[in-house]
Amino acid sequence: MLYAVSGLIWVVLLTAYVRHGGARWRDLREDLRHPGQGFALAYVPIIGMLVTGHFSRFGQEGARWAYVVFLAAAALVAARLLAHWLTGTLSETALHPGYLLPVSSGPFIASITASTLRLPEVAAAAFAVGVLYWLAFGTVILGSLVTGSPLPPPARPTLTVLIIPPAVGGSAWLAAHGGRLDGVGYGFSGILFFTLALVAFLLPTLRERSFHTGLWVYIFPVAATTNFLVRWSYAADVPDREVAVWALLTVASGAFLLLGAARLVHGGRLWRLRSGRHPNHR
């Protein structure tokens, strides 16, 4: 049910984007070139792959054709973005981990979906792309964060995106190997646990005084981490894993509900301000 609802929301938002100029090549090219938000276009094919993989149980052949379309779109978006970035257009931009989405997290998710669709060769190829550009581009981003200027406050929540590559990469490895943990799987686990500790120390820096739409970036790290830890707890045969799994799901769901409630409160305040009904409005 939740996949159906999220898929419907994805279709509605995609339709709105196309109606407001997304179908015109000039506008699409400008969006891809945007230094701060261009990477976000990768969400379109990535969500498409996730939905396709989930509903493949109703038709493997049709799901594979849909997957090919989304995979090609994700590859084109990532290649176009990377080609644009390699021309030096980001030299004056404060790099943040969000740029890893199309070139690393996207391929890892493509690998997970390929394993679901029983396409092991495609899964291996996508996994290799994710690892390569995670190491290459991730090194550039970390170097920029360490030696460059601090990120502006609205972009600081993207630091939590550092969690996503090891989480989805580890999930991709488990999906390709029947949910069994081996040396590589434990390697991804170690990277994820260390990154979680790093982000925990960053939490005071990430604290925001007021709600803004950029806070929705927290959803992907929380979901990806919970997904991997649930699978990892079964693969590692953790004692009392059912209790741990339900605790993880409760915390993740609570975080989503809290973020949704904050969005509703924020939206209500904006509506009252615009309609002149806020008590402090004159």
GROMACS .gro file of C-alpha atoms in nm:
model
  282
    1MET     CA    1   0.000   0.000   0.000
    2LEU     CA    2   0.280   0.240   0.093
    3TYR     CA    3   0.461   0.162  -0.232
    4ALA     CA    4   0.142   0.231  -0.427
    5VAL     CA    5   0.092   0.565  -0.249
    6SER     CA    6   0.454   0.670  -0.299
    7GLY     CA    7   0.439   0.565  -0.663
    8LEU     CA    8   0.126   0.774  -0.714
    9ILE     CA    9   0.290   1.078  -0.551
   10TRP     CA   10   0.592   1.026  -0.776
   11VAL     CA   11   0.368   1.024  -1.085
   12VAL     CA   12   0.186   1.340  -0.971
   13LEU     CA   13   0.510   1.530  -0.904
   14LEU     CA   14   0.666   1.410  -1.229
   15THR     CA   15   0.358   1.521  -1.423
   16ALA     CA   16   0.371   1.862  -1.257
   17TYR     CA   17   0.740   1.896  -1.344
   18VAL     CA   18   0.676   1.808  -1.708
   19ARG     CA   19   0.383   2.053  -1.728
   20HIS     CA   20   0.598   2.334  -1.590
   21GLY     CA   21   0.873   2.302  -1.848
   22GLY     CA   22   1.045   1.975  -1.768
   23ALA     CA   23   0.962   1.837  -2.112
   24ARG     CA   24   1.155   2.116  -2.288
   25TRP     CA   25   1.518   2.031  -2.348
   26ARG     CA   26   1.632   2.386  -2.273
   27ASP     CA   27   1.469   2.386  -1.930
   28LEU     CA   28   1.584   2.034  -1.854
   29ARG     CA   29   1.942   2.126  -1.947
   30GLU     CA   30   1.931   2.430  -1.720
   31ASP     CA   31   1.803   2.215  -1.434
   32LEU     CA   32   2.086   1.967  -1.486
   33ARG     CA   33   2.337   2.252  -1.481
   34HIS     CA   34   2.206   2.399  -1.158
   35PRO     CA   35   2.506   2.393  -0.921
   36GLY     CA   36   2.303   2.331  -0.606
   37GLN     CA   37   2.003   2.120  -0.713
   38GLY     CA   38   2.097   1.956  -1.043
   39PHE     CA   39   2.170   1.623  -0.872
   40ALA     CA   40   1.808   1.602  -0.751
   41LEU     CA   41   1.686   1.502  -1.100
   42ALA     CA   42   1.838   1.160  -1.038
   43TYR     CA   43   1.553   1.094  -0.794
   44VAL     CA   44   1.314   1.049  -1.088
   45PRO     CA   45   1.465   0.727  -1.233
   46ILE     CA   46   1.588   0.605  -0.892
   47ILE     CA   47   1.235   0.605  -0.747
   48GLY     CA   48   1.112   0.446  -1.070
   49MET     CA   49   1.358   0.158  -1.023
   50LEU     CA   50   1.255   0.108  -0.660
   51VAL     CA   51   0.885   0.094  -0.748
   52THR     CA   52   0.955  -0.137  -1.044
   53GLY     CA   53   1.154  -0.378  -0.829
   54HIS     CA   54   0.881  -0.394  -0.566
   55PHE     CA   55   0.596  -0.462  -0.810
   56SER     CA   56   0.797  -0.710  -1.019
   57ARG     CA   57   0.617  -0.988  -0.827
   58PHE     CA   58   0.315  -0.921  -1.051
   59GLY     CA   59   0.506  -0.958  -1.377
   60GLN     CA   60   0.878  -1.018  -1.415
   61GLU     CA   61   0.899  -0.956  -1.788
   62GLY     CA   62   0.717  -0.621  -1.784
   63ALA     CA   63   0.916  -0.512  -1.480
   64ARG     CA   64   1.241  -0.583  -1.663
   65TRP     CA   65   1.143  -0.362  -1.955
   66ALA     CA   66   1.042  -0.081  -1.720
   67TYR     CA   67   1.369  -0.127  -1.533
   68VAL     CA   68   1.569  -0.092  -1.855
   69VAL     CA   69   1.399   0.242  -1.923
   70PHE     CA   70   1.469   0.376  -1.573
   71LEU     CA   71   1.822   0.237  -1.573
   72ALA     CA   72   1.899   0.411  -1.903
   73ALA     CA   73   1.748   0.737  -1.771
   74ALA     CA   74   1.952   0.714  -1.450
   75ALA     CA   75   2.272   0.647  -1.646
   76LEU     CA   76   2.208   0.939  -1.883
   77VAL     CA   77   2.132   1.180  -1.597
   78ALA     CA   78   2.442   1.071  -1.403
   79ALA     CA   79   2.668   1.087  -1.709
   80ARG     CA   80   2.533   1.429  -1.813
   81LEU     CA   81   2.577   1.567  -1.462
   82LEU     CA   82   2.927   1.426  -1.429
   83ALA     CA   83   3.028   1.559  -1.771
   84HIS     CA   84   2.903   1.903  -1.667
   85TRP     CA   85   3.087   1.887  -1.334
   86LEU     CA   86   3.413   1.779  -1.499
   87THR     CA   87   3.426   2.108  -1.691
   88GLY     CA   88   3.503   2.296  -1.369
   89THR     CA   89   3.156   2.442  -1.318
   90LEU     CA   90   3.156   2.335  -0.952
   91SER     CA   91   3.486   2.503  -0.866
   92GLU     CA   92   3.312   2.791  -0.690
   93THR     CA   93   3.036   2.576  -0.538
   94ALA     CA   94   3.038   2.436  -0.186
   95LEU     CA   95   3.038   2.062  -0.252
   96HIS     CA   96   2.820   1.847  -0.028
   97PRO     CA   97   2.747   1.472  -0.013
   98GLY     CA   98   2.420   1.517  -0.203
   99TYR     CA   99   2.625   1.508  -0.522
  100LEU     CA  100   2.691   1.138  -0.456
  101LEU     CA  101   2.325   1.055  -0.523
  102PRO     CA  102   2.333   1.018  -0.905
  103VAL     CA  103   2.687   0.878  -0.946
  104SER     CA  104   2.707   0.636  -0.652
  105SER     CA  105   2.378   0.576  -0.468
  106GLY     CA  106   2.188   0.552  -0.797
  107PRO     CA  107   2.405   0.270  -0.937
  108PHE     CA  108   2.387   0.082  -0.606
  109ILE     CA  109   2.006   0.100  -0.612
  110ALA     CA  110   2.014  -0.010  -0.977
  111SER     CA  111   2.218  -0.311  -0.863
  112ILE     CA  112   1.965  -0.398  -0.590
  113THR     CA  113   1.677  -0.383  -0.838
  114ALA     CA  114   1.870  -0.591  -1.093
  115SER     CA  115   1.924  -0.862  -0.831
  116THR     CA  116   1.551  -0.854  -0.752
  117LEU     CA  117   1.478  -0.898  -1.123
  118ARG     CA  118   1.731  -1.184  -1.147
  119LEU     CA  119   1.975  -0.998  -1.370
  120PRO     CA  120   2.306  -1.080  -1.196
  121GLU     CA  121   2.528  -0.947  -1.475
  122VAL     CA  122   2.354  -0.609  -1.471
  123ALA     CA  123   2.368  -0.606  -1.090
  124ALA     CA  124   2.745  -0.662  -1.095
  125ALA     CA  125   2.800  -0.392  -1.358
  126ALA     CA  126   2.591  -0.134  -1.169
  127PHE     CA  127   2.762  -0.224  -0.843
  128ALA     CA  128   3.104  -0.165  -0.997
  129VAL     CA  129   2.998   0.180  -1.121
  130GLY     CA  130   2.869   0.270  -0.775
  131VAL     CA  131   3.191   0.164  -0.603
  132LEU     CA  132   3.415   0.347  -0.852
  133TYR     CA  133   3.239   0.682  -0.829
  134TRP     CA  134   3.179   0.653  -0.456
  135LEU     CA  135   3.555   0.624  -0.405
  136ALA     CA  136   3.647   0.883  -0.667
  137PHE     CA  137   3.386   1.152  -0.616
  138GLY     CA  138   3.346   1.083  -0.246
  139THR     CA  139   3.715   1.158  -0.197
  140VAL     CA  140   3.675   1.493  -0.375
  141ILE     CA  141   3.372   1.585  -0.164
  142LEU     CA  142   3.537   1.487   0.165
  143GLY     CA  143   3.846   1.685   0.070
  144SER     CA  144   3.634   1.989  -0.007
  145LEU     CA  145   3.446   1.958   0.323
  146VAL     CA  146   3.769   1.930   0.522
  147THR     CA  147   3.972   2.205   0.354
  148GLY     CA  148   3.700   2.435   0.214
  149SER     CA  149   3.461   2.680   0.368
  150PRO     CA  150   3.184   2.547   0.597
  151LEU     CA  151   2.860   2.454   0.427
  152PRO     CA  152   2.583   2.715   0.452
  153PRO     CA  153   2.321   2.620   0.716
  154PRO     CA  154   2.051   2.510   0.463
  155ALA     CA  155   2.297   2.261   0.306
  156ARG     CA  156   2.428   2.111   0.630
  157PRO     CA  157   2.159   1.839   0.652
  158THR     CA  158   2.314   1.687   0.337
  159LEU     CA  159   2.606   1.573   0.554
  160THR     CA  160   2.384   1.284   0.661
  161VAL     CA  161   2.394   1.163   0.300
  162LEU     CA  162   2.742   1.026   0.380
  163ILE     CA  163   2.552   0.733   0.532
  164ILE     CA  164   2.375   0.639   0.209
  165PRO     CA  165   2.657   0.489  -0.008
  166PRO     CA  166   2.769   0.227   0.247
  167ALA     CA  167   2.406   0.151   0.337
  168VAL     CA  168   2.278   0.099  -0.018
  169GLY     CA  169   2.610  -0.049  -0.130
  170GLY     CA  170   2.591  -0.305   0.150
  171SER     CA  171   2.229  -0.379   0.063
  172ALA     CA  172   2.328  -0.427  -0.301
  173TRP     CA  173   2.598  -0.675  -0.201
  174LEU     CA  174   2.359  -0.870   0.023
  175ALA     CA  175   2.094  -0.875  -0.252
  176ALA     CA  176   2.345  -1.011  -0.503
  177HIS     CA  177   2.463  -1.287  -0.266
  178GLY     CA  178   2.137  -1.424  -0.133
  179GLY     CA  179   2.145  -1.223   0.189
  180ARG     CA  180   2.467  -1.389   0.307
  181LEU     CA  181   2.737  -1.190   0.487
  182ASP     CA  182   3.096  -1.239   0.374
  183GLY     CA  183   3.412  -1.031   0.398
  184VAL     CA  184   3.285  -0.762   0.165
  185GLY     CA  185   2.952  -0.745   0.345
  186TYR     CA  186   3.125  -0.700   0.679
  187GLY     CA  187   3.344  -0.435   0.516
  188PHE     CA  188   3.038  -0.233   0.417
  189SER     CA  189   2.903  -0.285   0.769
  190GLY     CA  190   3.218  -0.142   0.923
  191ILE     CA  191   3.209   0.165   0.700
  192LEU     CA  192   2.842   0.222   0.780
  193PHE     CA  193   2.885   0.190   1.157
  194PHE     CA  194   3.182   0.429   1.153
  195THR     CA  195   2.988   0.679   0.939
  196LEU     CA  196   2.693   0.660   1.179
  197ALA     CA  197   2.928   0.752   1.463
  198LEU     CA  198   3.063   1.041   1.254
  199VAL     CA  199   2.712   1.174   1.183
  200ALA     CA  200   2.622   1.139   1.553
  201PHE     CA  201   2.905   1.380   1.638
  202LEU     CA  202   2.779   1.615   1.365
  203LEU     CA  203   2.426   1.634   1.506
  204PRO     CA  204   2.487   1.956   1.705
  205THR     CA  205   2.605   2.120   1.381
  206LEU     CA  206   2.298   1.994   1.193
  207ARG     CA  207   2.048   2.138   1.440
  208GLU     CA  208   1.812   2.386   1.276
  209ARG     CA  209   1.617   2.665   1.444
  210SER     CA  210   1.321   2.638   1.209
  211PHE     CA  211   1.175   2.393   0.958
  212HIS     CA  212   1.263   2.416   0.589
  213THR     CA  213   1.211   2.178   0.298
  214GLY     CA  214   1.580   2.083   0.292
  215LEU     CA  215   1.522   1.879   0.608
  216TRP     CA  216   1.344   1.615   0.399
  217VAL     CA  217   1.692   1.499   0.298
  218TYR     CA  218   1.697   1.306   0.629
  219ILE     CA  219   1.445   1.054   0.494
  220PHE     CA  220   1.683   0.879   0.254
  221PRO     CA  221   1.968   0.819   0.508
  222VAL     CA  222   1.725   0.696   0.775
  223ALA     CA  223   1.543   0.463   0.533
  224ALA     CA  224   1.861   0.328   0.371
  225THR     CA  225   2.028   0.265   0.707
  226THR     CA  226   1.722   0.094   0.855
  227ASN     CA  227   1.683  -0.122   0.545
  228PHE     CA  228   2.044  -0.240   0.561
  229LEU     CA  229   2.047  -0.296   0.939
  230VAL     CA  230   1.729  -0.504   0.922
  231ARG     CA  231   1.883  -0.728   0.656
  232TRP     CA  232   2.219  -0.731   0.834
  233SER     CA  233   2.063  -0.841   1.164
  234TYR     CA  234   1.923  -1.152   0.996
  235ALA     CA  235   2.236  -1.220   0.788
  236ALA     CA  236   2.458  -1.191   1.099
  237ASP     CA  237   2.213  -1.401   1.305
  238VAL     CA  238   2.191  -1.136   1.578
  239PRO     CA  239   2.034  -1.271   1.902
  240ASP     CA  240   1.680  -1.143   1.962
  241ARG     CA  241   1.689  -0.986   1.619
  242GLU     CA  242   1.310  -0.959   1.600
  243VAL     CA  243   1.316  -0.714   1.893
  244ALA     CA  244   1.600  -0.519   1.732
  245VAL     CA  245   1.420  -0.508   1.397
  246TRP     CA  246   1.098  -0.377   1.549
  247ALA     CA  247   1.297  -0.117   1.744
  248LEU     CA  248   1.465   0.000   1.424
  249LEU     CA  249   1.135   0.019   1.239
  250THR     CA  250   0.976   0.209   1.527
  251VAL     CA  251   1.255   0.467   1.541
  252ALA     CA  252   1.258   0.515   1.163
  253SER     CA  253   0.879   0.543   1.140
  254GLY     CA  254   0.876   0.786   1.432
  255ALA     CA  255   1.134   1.004   1.257
  256PHE     CA  256   0.920   1.013   0.942
  257LEU     CA  257   0.606   1.099   1.139
  258LEU     CA  258   0.789   1.374   1.326
  259LEU     CA  259   0.918   1.524   1.002
  260GLY     CA  260   0.571   1.505   0.847
  261ALA     CA  261   0.415   1.672   1.152
  262ALA     CA  262   0.674   1.950   1.138
  263ARG     CA  263   0.592   2.002   0.771
  264LEU     CA  264   0.220   2.031   0.844
  265VAL     CA  265   0.281   2.280   1.126
  266HIS     CA  266   0.513   2.483   0.905
  267GLY     CA  267   0.262   2.477   0.620
  268GLY     CA  268  -0.015   2.590   0.855
  269ARG     CA  269   0.191   2.884   0.974
  270LEU     CA  270   0.266   2.991   0.618
  271TRP     CA  271  -0.101   2.966   0.525
  272ARG     CA  272  -0.204   3.180   0.823
  273LEU     CA  273   0.060   3.440   0.743
  274ARG     CA  274  -0.050   3.464   0.382
  275SER     CA  275  -0.414   3.485   0.474
  276GLY     CA  276  -0.355   3.741   0.746
  277ARG     CA  277  -0.478   3.512   1.025
  278HIS     CA  278  -0.155   3.484   1.220
  279PRO     CA  279  -0.182   3.652   1.563
  280ASN     CA  280   0.141   3.845   1.504
  281HIS     CA  281   0.041   3.950   1.156
  282ARG     CA  282  -0.038   4.320   1.106
   0.00000   0.00000   0.00000
